[in-house]
Coordinates of C-alpha atoms in Angstrom, one line a residue:
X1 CA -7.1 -22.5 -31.7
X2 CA -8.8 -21.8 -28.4
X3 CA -8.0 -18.4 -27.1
X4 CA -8.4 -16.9 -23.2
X5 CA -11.1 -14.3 -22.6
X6 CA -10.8 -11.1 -21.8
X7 CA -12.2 -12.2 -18.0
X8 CA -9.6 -14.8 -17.4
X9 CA -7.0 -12.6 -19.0
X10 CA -8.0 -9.5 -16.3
X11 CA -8.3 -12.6 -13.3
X12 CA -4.9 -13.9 -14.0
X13 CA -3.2 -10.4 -14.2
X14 CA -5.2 -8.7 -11.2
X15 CA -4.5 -12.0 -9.1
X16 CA -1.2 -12.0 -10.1
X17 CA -0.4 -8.3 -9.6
X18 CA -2.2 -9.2 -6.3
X19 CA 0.1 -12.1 -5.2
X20 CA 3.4 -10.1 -6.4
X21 CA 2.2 -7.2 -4.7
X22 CA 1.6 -9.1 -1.3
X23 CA 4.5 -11.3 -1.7
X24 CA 6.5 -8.2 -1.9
X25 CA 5.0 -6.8 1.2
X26 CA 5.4 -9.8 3.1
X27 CA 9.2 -10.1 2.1
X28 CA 9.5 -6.2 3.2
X29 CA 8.0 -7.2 6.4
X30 CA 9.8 -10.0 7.2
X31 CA 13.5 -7.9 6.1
X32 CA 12.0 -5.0 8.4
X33 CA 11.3 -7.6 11.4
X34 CA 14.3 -8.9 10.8
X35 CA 16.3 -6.0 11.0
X36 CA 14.2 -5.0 14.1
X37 CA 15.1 -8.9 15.5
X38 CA 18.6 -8.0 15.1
X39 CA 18.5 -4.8 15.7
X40 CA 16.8 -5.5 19.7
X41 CA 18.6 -8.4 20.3
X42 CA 22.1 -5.9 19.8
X43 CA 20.6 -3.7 21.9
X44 CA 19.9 -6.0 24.6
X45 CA 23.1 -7.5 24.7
X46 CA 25.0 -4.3 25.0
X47 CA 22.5 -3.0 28.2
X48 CA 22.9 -6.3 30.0
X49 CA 26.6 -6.2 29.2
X50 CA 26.8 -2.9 30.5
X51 CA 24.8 -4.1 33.7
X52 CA 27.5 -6.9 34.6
X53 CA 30.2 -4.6 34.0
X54 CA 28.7 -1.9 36.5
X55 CA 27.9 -4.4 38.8
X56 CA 31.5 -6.0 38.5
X57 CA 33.2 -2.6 38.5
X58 CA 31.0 -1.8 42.0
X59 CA 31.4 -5.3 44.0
X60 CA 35.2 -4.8 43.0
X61 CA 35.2 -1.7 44.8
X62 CA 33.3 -2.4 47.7
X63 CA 35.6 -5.7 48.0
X64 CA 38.7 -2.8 48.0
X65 CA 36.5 -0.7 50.6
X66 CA 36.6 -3.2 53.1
X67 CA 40.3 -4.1 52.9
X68 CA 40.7 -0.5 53.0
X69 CA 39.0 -0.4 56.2
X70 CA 40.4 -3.1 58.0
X71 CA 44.1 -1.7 56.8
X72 CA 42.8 1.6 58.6
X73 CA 41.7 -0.4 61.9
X74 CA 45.1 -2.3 62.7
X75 CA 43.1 -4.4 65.2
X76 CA 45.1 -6.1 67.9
X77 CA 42.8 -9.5 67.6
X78 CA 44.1 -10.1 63.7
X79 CA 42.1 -13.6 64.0
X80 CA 39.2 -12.1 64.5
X81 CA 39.0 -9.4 62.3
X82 CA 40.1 -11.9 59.4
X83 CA 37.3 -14.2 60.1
X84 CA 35.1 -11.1 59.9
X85 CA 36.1 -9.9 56.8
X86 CA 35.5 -13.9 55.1
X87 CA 32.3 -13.6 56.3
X88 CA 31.2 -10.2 56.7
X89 CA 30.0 -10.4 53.1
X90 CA 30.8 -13.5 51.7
X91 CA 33.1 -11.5 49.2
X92 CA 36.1 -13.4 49.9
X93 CA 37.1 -17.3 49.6
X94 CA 40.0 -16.5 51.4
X95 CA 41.4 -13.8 53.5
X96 CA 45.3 -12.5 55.0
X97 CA 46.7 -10.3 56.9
X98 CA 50.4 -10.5 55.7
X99 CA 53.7 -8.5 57.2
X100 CA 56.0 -6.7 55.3
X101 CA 58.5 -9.7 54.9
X102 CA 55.9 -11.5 53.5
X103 CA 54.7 -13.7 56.3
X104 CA 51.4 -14.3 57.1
X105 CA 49.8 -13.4 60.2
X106 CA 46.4 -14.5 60.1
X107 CA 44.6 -16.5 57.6
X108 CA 40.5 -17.5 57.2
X109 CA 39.9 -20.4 57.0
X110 CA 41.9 -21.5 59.9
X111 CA 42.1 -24.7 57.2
X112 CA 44.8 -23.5 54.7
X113 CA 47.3 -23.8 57.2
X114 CA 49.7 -20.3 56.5
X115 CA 50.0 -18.6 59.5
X116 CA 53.6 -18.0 60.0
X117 CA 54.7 -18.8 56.3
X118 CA 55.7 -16.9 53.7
X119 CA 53.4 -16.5 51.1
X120 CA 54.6 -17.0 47.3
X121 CA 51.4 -16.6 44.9
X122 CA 52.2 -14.4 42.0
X123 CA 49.1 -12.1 44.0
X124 CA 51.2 -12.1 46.9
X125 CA 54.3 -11.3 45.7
X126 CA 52.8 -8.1 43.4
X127 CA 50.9 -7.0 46.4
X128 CA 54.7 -6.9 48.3
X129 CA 56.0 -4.8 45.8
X130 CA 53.4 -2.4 45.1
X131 CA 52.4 -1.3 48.8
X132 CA 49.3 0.3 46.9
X133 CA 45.9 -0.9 46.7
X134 CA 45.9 -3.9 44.0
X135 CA 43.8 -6.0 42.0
X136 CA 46.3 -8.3 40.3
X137 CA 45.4 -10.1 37.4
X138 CA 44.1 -13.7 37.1
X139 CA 47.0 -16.3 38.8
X140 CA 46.4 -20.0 39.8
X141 CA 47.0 -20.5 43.5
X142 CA 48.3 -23.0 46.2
X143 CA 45.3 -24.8 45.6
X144 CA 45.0 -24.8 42.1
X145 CA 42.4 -22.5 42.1
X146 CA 42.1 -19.7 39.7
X147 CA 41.9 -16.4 41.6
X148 CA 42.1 -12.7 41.7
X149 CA 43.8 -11.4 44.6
X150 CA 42.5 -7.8 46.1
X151 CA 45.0 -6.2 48.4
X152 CA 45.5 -2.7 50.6
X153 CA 48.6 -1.7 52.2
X154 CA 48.8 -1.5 56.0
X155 CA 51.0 1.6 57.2
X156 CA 52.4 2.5 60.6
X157 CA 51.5 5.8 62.0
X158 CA 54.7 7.3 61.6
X159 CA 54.3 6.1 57.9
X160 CA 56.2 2.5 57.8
X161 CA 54.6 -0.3 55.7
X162 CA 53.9 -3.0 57.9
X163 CA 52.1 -5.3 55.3
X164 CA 49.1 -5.7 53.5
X165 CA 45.5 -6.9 54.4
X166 CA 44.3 -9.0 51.2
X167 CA 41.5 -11.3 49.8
X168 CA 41.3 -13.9 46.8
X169 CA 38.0 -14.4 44.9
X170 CA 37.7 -17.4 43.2
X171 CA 36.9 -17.7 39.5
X172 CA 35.1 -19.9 37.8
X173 CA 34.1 -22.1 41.0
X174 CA 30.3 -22.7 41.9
X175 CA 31.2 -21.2 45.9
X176 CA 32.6 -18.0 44.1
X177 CA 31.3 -14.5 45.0
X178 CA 32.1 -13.3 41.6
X179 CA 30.3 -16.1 39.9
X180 CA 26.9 -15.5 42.1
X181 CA 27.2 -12.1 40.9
X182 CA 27.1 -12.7 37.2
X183 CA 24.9 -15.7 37.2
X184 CA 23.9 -17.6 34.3
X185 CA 23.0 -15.5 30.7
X186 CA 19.0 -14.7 30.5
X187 CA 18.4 -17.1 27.8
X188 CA 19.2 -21.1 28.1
X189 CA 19.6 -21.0 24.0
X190 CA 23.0 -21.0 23.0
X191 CA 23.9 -17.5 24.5
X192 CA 26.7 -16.5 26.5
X193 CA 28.1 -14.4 29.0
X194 CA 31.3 -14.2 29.4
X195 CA 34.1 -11.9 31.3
X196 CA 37.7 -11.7 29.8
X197 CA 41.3 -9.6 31.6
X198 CA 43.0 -7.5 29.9
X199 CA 45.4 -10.7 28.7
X200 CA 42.2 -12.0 26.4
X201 CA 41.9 -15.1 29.7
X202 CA 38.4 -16.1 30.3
X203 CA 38.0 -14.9 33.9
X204 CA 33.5 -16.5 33.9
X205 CA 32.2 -18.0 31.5
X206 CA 29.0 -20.7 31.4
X207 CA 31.1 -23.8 30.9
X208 CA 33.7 -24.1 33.7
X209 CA 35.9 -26.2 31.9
X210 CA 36.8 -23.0 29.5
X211 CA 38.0 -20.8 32.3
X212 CA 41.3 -19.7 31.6
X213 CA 41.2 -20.1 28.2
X214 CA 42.4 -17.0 26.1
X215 CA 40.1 -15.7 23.7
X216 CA 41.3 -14.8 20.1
X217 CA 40.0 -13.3 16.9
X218 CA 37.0 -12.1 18.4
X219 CA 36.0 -8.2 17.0
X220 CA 33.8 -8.1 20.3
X221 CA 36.6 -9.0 22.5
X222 CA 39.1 -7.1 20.4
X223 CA 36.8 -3.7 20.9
X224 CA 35.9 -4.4 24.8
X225 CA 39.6 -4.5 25.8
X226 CA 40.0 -1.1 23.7
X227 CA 37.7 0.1 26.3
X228 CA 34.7 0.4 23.9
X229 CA 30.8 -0.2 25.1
X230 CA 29.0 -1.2 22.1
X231 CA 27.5 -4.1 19.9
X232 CA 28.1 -6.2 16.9
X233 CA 27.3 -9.2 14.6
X234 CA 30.7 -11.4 14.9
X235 CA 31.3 -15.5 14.7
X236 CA 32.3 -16.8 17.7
X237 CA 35.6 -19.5 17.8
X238 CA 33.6 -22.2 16.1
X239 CA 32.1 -20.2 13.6
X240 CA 28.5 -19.7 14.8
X241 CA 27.0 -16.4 13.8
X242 CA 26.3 -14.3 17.5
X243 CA 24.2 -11.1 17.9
X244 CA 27.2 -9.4 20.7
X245 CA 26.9 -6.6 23.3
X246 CA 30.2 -5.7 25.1
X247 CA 31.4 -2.9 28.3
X248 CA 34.4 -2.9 30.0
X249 CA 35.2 -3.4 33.7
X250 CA 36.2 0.1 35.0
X251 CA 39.5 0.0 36.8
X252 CA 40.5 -3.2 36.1
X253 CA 40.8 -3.8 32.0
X254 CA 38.3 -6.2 31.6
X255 CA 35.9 -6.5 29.7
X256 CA 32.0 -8.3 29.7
X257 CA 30.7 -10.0 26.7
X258 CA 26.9 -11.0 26.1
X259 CA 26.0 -12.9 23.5
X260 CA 23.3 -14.8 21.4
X261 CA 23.1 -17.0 18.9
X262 CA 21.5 -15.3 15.4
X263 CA 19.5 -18.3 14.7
X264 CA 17.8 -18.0 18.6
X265 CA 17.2 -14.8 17.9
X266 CA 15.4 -15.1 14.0
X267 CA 13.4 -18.7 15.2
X268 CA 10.3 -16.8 16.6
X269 CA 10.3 -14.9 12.9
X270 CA 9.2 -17.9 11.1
X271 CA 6.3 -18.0 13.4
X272 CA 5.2 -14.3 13.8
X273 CA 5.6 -14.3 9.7
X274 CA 3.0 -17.5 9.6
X275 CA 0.8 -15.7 11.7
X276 CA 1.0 -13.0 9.9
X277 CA -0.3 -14.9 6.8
X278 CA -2.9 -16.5 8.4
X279 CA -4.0 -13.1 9.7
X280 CA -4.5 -12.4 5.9
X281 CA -6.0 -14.9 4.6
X282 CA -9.6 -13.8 5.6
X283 CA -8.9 -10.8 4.0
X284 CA -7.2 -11.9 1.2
X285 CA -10.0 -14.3 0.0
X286 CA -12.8 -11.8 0.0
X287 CA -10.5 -9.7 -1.7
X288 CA -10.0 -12.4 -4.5
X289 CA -14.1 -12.5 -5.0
X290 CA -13.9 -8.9 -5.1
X291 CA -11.6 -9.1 -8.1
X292 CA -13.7 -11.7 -9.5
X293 CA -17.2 -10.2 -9.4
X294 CA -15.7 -6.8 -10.5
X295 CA -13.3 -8.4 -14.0
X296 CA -16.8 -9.9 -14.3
X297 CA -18.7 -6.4 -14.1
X298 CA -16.0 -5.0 -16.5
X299 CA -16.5 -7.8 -19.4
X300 CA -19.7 -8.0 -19.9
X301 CA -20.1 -5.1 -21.6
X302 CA -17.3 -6.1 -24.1
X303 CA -18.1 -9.6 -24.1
X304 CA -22.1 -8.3 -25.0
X305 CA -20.7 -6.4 -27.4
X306 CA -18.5 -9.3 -28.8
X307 CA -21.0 -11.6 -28.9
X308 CA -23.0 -9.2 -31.3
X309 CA -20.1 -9.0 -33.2
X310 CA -20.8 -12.6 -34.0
X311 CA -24.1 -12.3 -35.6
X312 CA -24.0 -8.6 -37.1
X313 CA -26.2 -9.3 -39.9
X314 CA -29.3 -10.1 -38.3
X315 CA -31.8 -7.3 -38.1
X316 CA -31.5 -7.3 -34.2
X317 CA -27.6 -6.4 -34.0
X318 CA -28.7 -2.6 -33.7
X319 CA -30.8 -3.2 -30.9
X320 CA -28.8 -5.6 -29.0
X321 CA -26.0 -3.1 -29.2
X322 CA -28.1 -0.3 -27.8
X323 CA -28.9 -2.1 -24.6
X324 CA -25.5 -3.0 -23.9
X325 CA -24.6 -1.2 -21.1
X326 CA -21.7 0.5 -21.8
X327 CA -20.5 1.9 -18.2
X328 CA -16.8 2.8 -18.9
X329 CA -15.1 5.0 -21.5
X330 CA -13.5 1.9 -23.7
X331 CA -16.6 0.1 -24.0
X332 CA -18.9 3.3 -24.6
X333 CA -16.2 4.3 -27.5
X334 CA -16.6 0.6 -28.8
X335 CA -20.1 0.9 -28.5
X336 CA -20.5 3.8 -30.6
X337 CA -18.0 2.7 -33.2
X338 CA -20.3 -0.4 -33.8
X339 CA -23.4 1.7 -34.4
X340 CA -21.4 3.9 -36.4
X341 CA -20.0 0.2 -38.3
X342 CA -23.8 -0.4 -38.4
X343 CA -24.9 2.6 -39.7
X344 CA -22.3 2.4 -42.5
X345 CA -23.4 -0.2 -43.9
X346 CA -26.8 0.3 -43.9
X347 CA -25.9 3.5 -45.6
X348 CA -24.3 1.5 -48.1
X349 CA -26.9 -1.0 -48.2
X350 CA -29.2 2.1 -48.6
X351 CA -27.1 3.4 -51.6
X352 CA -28.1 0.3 -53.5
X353 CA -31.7 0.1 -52.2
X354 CA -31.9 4.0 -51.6
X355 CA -35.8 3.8 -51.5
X356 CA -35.6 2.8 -47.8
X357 CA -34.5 5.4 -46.6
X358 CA -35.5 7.9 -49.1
X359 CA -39.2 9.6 -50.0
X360 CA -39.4 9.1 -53.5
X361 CA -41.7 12.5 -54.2
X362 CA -39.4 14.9 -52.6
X363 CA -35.7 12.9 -51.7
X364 CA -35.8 14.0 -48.2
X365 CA -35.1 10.8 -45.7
X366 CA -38.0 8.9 -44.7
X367 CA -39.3 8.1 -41.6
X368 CA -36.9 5.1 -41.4
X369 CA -34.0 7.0 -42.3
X370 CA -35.0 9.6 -39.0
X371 CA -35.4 6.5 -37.0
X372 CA -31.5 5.4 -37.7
X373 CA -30.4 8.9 -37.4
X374 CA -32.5 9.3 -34.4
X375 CA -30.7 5.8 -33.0
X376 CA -27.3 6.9 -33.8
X377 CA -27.3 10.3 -32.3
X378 CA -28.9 9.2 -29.2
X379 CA -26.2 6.3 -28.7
X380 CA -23.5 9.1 -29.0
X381 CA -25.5 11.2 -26.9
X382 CA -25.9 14.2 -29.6
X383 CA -28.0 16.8 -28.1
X384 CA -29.8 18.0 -31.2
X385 CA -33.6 20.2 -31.4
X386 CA -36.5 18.9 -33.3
X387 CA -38.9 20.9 -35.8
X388 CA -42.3 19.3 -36.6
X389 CA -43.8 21.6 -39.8
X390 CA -47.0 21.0 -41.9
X391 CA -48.3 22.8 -44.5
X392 CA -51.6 24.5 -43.5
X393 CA -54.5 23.7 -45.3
X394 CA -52.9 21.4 -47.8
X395 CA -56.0 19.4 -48.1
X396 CA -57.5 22.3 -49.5
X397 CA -54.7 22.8 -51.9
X398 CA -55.3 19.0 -52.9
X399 CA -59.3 19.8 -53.4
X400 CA -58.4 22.8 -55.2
X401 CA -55.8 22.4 -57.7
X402 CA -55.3 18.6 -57.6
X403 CA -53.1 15.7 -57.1
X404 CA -50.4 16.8 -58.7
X405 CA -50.2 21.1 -57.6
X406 CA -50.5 19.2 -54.5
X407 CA -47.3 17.0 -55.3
X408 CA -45.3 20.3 -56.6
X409 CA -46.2 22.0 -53.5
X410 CA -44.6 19.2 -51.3
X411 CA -42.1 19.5 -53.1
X412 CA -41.5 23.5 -53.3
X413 CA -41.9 23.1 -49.4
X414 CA -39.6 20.6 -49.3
X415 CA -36.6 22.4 -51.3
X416 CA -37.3 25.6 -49.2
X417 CA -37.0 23.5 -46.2
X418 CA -33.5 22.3 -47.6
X419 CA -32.6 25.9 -48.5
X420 CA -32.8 26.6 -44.2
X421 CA -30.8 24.1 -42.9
X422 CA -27.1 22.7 -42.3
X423 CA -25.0 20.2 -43.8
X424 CA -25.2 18.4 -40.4
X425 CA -29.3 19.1 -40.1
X426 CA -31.4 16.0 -41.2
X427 CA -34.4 16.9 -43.0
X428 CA -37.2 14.3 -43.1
X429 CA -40.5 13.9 -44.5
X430 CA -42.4 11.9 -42.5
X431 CA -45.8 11.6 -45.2
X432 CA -48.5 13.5 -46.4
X433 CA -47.8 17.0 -45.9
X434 CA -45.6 16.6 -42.7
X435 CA -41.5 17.5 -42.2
X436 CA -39.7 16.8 -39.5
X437 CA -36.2 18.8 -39.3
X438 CA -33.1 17.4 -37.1
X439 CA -30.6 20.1 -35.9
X440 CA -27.9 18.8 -34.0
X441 CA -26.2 20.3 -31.3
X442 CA -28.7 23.1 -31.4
X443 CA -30.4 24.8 -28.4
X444 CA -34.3 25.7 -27.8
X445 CA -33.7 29.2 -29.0
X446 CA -31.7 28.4 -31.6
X447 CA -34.5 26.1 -33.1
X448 CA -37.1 28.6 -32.5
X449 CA -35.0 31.2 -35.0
X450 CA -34.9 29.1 -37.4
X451 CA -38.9 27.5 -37.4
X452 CA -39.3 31.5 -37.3
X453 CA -37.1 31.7 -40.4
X454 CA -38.3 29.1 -42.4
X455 CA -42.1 30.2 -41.5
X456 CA -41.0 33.4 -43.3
X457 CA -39.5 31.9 -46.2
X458 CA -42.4 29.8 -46.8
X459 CA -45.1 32.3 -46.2
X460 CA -43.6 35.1 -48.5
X461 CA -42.4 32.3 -51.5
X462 CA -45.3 32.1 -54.4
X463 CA -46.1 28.5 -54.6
X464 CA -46.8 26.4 -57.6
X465 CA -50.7 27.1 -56.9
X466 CA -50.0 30.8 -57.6
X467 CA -50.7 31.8 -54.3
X468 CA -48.7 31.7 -51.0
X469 CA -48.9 29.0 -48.4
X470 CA -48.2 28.5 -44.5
X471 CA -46.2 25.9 -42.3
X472 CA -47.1 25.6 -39.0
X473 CA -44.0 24.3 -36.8
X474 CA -43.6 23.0 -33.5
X475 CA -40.3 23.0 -31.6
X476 CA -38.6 20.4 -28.7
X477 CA -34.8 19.6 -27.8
X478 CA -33.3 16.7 -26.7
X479 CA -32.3 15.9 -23.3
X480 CA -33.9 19.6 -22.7
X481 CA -37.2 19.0 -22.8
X482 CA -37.6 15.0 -22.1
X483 CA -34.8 12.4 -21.1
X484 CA -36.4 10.2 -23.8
X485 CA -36.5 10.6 -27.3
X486 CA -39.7 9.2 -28.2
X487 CA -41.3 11.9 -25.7
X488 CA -39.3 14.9 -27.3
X489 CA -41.0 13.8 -30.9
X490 CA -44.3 13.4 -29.3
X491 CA -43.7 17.4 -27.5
X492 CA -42.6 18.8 -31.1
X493 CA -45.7 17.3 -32.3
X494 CA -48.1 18.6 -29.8
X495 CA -46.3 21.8 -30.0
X496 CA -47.2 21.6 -33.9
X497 CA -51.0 21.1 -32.7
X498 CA -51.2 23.9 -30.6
X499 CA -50.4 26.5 -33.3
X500 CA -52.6 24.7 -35.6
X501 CA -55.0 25.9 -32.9
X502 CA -53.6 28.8 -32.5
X503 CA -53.9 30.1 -36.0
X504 CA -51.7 28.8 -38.0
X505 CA -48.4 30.2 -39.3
X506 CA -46.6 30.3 -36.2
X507 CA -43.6 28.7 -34.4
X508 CA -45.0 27.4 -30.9
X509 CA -42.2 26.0 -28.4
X510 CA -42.4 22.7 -26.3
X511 CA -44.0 23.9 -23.1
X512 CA -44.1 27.1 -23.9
X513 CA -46.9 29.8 -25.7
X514 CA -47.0 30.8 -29.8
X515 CA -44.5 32.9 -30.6
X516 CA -45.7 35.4 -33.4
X517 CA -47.8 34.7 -36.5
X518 CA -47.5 36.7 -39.5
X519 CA -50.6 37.6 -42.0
X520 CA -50.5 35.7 -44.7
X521 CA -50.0 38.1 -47.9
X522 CA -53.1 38.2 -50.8
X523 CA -52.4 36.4 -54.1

């Protein structure tokens, strides 16, 4: 059965956690742009519906500001001051100056034909009865125009109503003041401006034809004629989704409505959100090498390791493993286990050929037993000192007493030796009359105390000659006194030399002078 790697494994769940990750951004971004879309476009609507409304409310009262002046004037030329007033400002499709019995005595345009008649529009009629400055609602007049009709009372003097001055502004008609002031909506996309009375009528809207029509079930329209300012998300009569602003017509219960389509609004966010991922993409595809080269960096340690795995019984496992380069905690860890795994069963494989790790004369390890120790500790990176000891003189022992005193006095050396150290310490011959001594996490001083107790021991013990002998020791620690561990043998050993020529029967420290030397006692 073919199984993934451990490199494809961390590529698929790094590029996927990548792609979630992003994907997840990019759908926050687009809700948040979206929202923002909305959010502007609401905004927008309400300020430019605010805007018409002002506007309206102000040409309104500027309309009622010059009737009001005229009604103050009571010119004797009423011809003249009519056809000044149509087009003063061009306010007004239509101007009268009407008498209290309702006829009319002067009329712009000279066209429409009511000078002397007795006016009957719905506008006229109201503006009769009230004798107060009016703007009637929406009406159809004589012409079958729909109008709103702006009148101020005239008064005598003395105080008699003697009529009304009064102008119509038509709605909805392409030579309408009112229409020139609200224009067409900002956007040619489905929007729409529109201005409703207080009856729900459609007083301007874009399409002519709709004029008049009364508005229902519209929450924009419903809250405008409350006499609200605000916006709001809200289907229009055929059931298209519209971002709405609103303001009301001061003084005369209308209301303005601005309007846009959602979907007008949201269409450049398709775009800006493709740009957006194209803005990515050059960093998103060195980011995907990144991952590559650095789920790459993180195997090969394990997948170094694995391989070894593979082939752990040839002799070359141990080193293999040791130059794996084991830069993060898992992969140190399994590193160590293995040379722990390894060293088990060499131990065992020792047990049942114990003579290769073992010196036969006094069963202290040999010098392939300090080499696996030696391996091991460094791997786990076990600070430990070194002694180096030999027996001084011990060729003379050899050429005195023989072989064989010789061979007792290794091994009375040897047992004193064990009598010094540790469970944990590793004590090694490493031939002839040289020991090596292994004392893990031990300092420099530490070392030195006990080279210094052993030299005692040694030196004040009758030997199997019948006389006493001397050790000479030398003493290093490792990282302490060299990164390398091959140099920290080499300064134990030199160390060792340098008491030899220093006397003998002294402890002398890696890099550092004898320390003390006893006399050796008679016998």
């Amino acid at each position: 059965m073919h199984h993934l790697d451990l490199r494809r494994l961390i590529l698929l769940l790094t590029i996927t956690a990548t792609l979630l990750t992003f994907a997840n951004s990019f759908h926050a971004s687009y809700q948040t742009l979206h929202r923002q879309l909305i959010a502007q476009t609401l905004e927008a609507n309400r300020a430019y519906a605010a805007k018409l409304a002002h506007s309206t409310d102000a040409f309104l009262r500027a309309a009622q500001q010059q009737l009001a002046y005229s009604a103050a004037l009571l010119p004797e030329r009423l011809d003249a001051e009519v056809e000044r007033l149509k087009a003063q400002t061009g306010t007004f499709n239509g101007v009268f100056i009407v008498r209290a019995d309702g006829r009319v005595q002067a009329a712009a345009p000279w066209g429409v034909g009511l000078v002397g008649s007795v006016l009957q529009t719905e506008g006229a009629r109201r503006a009769l009865a009230a004798r107060e400055p009016l703007i009637s609602t929406p009406y159809v007049g004589l012409r079958g125009h729909l109008l709103v009709f702006l009148s101020q009372p005239i008064f005598a003097p003395d105080g008699r109503y003697l009529g009304y001055v009064g102008g119509a502004i038509h709605l909805g008609q392409s030579d309408g003041s009112l229409q020139a002031l609200l224009g067409n909506h900002y956007y040619q996309d489905g929007s729409q401006l529109y201005v409703v009375d207080a009856n729900r009528h459609l007083l301007h809207h874009q399409e002519p034809s709709r004029i008049g029509e009364v508005v229902s079930g519209n929450p924009a329209v419903e809250a405008v004629l409350r006499g609200e300012e605000g916006s709001r998300r809200v289907l229009d009569g055929t059931g298209i989704d519209m971002l709405a602003g609103y303001a009301p017509v001061a003084g005369t219960g209308w209301g303005v409505v601005a309007q846009r389509p959602s979907a007008a609004t949201l269409a450049a966010l398709d775009g800006l959100m493709l740009e957006i991922l194209l803005a990515a993409l050059p960093f998103f595809i060195p980011m995907l090498v990144a991952l590559w080269w650095l789920s790459k960096l993180i195997v090969r340690p394990l997948r170094q390791l694995a391989i070894t795995a593979r082939h752990w019984e040839f002799a070359s496992a141990r080193e293999q493993i040791r130059r794996v380069r084991a830069w993060y905690f898992e992969a140190e860890q399994l590193k160590l286990a293995m040379l722990d795994g390894l060293a088990l069963l060499h131990g065992k494989l020792g047990r049942l050929n114990q003579e290769n790790l073992t010196d036969p004369l006094t069963g202290l390890t040999n010098r392939r037993g300090l080499q696996l120790a030696l391996e091991r500790w460094q791997a786990q990176r076990r600070s430990f000192a070194v002694i180096a000891v030999d027996i001084d003189h011990f060729k003379q022992v050899n050429d005195s007493y023989g072989h064989d005193i010789g061979d007792r006095v290794l091994q009375h050396v040897s047992r004193l030796l064990g009598s010094v150290s540790r469970s944990s310490d590793l004590v090694c011959r490493g031939g002839g009359e040289e020991f090596t001594l292994l004392l893990p996490e031990t300092s420099l001083e530490g070392a030195l105390q006990v080279a210094e107790r052993l030299r005692g021991l040694i030196s004040h013990a009758p030997s199997p000659t019948g006389s006493f002998v001397t050790v000479s020791a030398g003493v290093a620690q490792w990282p302490g006194s060299a990164a390398s561990v091959e140099v920290v043998l080499r300064l134990a050993d030199e160390a060792l030399y340098r008491a030899k020529r220093g006397g003998r029967n002294r402890a002398v420290v890696a890099g550092q002078t004898e320390v003390g030397s006893e006399d050796v006692p008679a016998g």
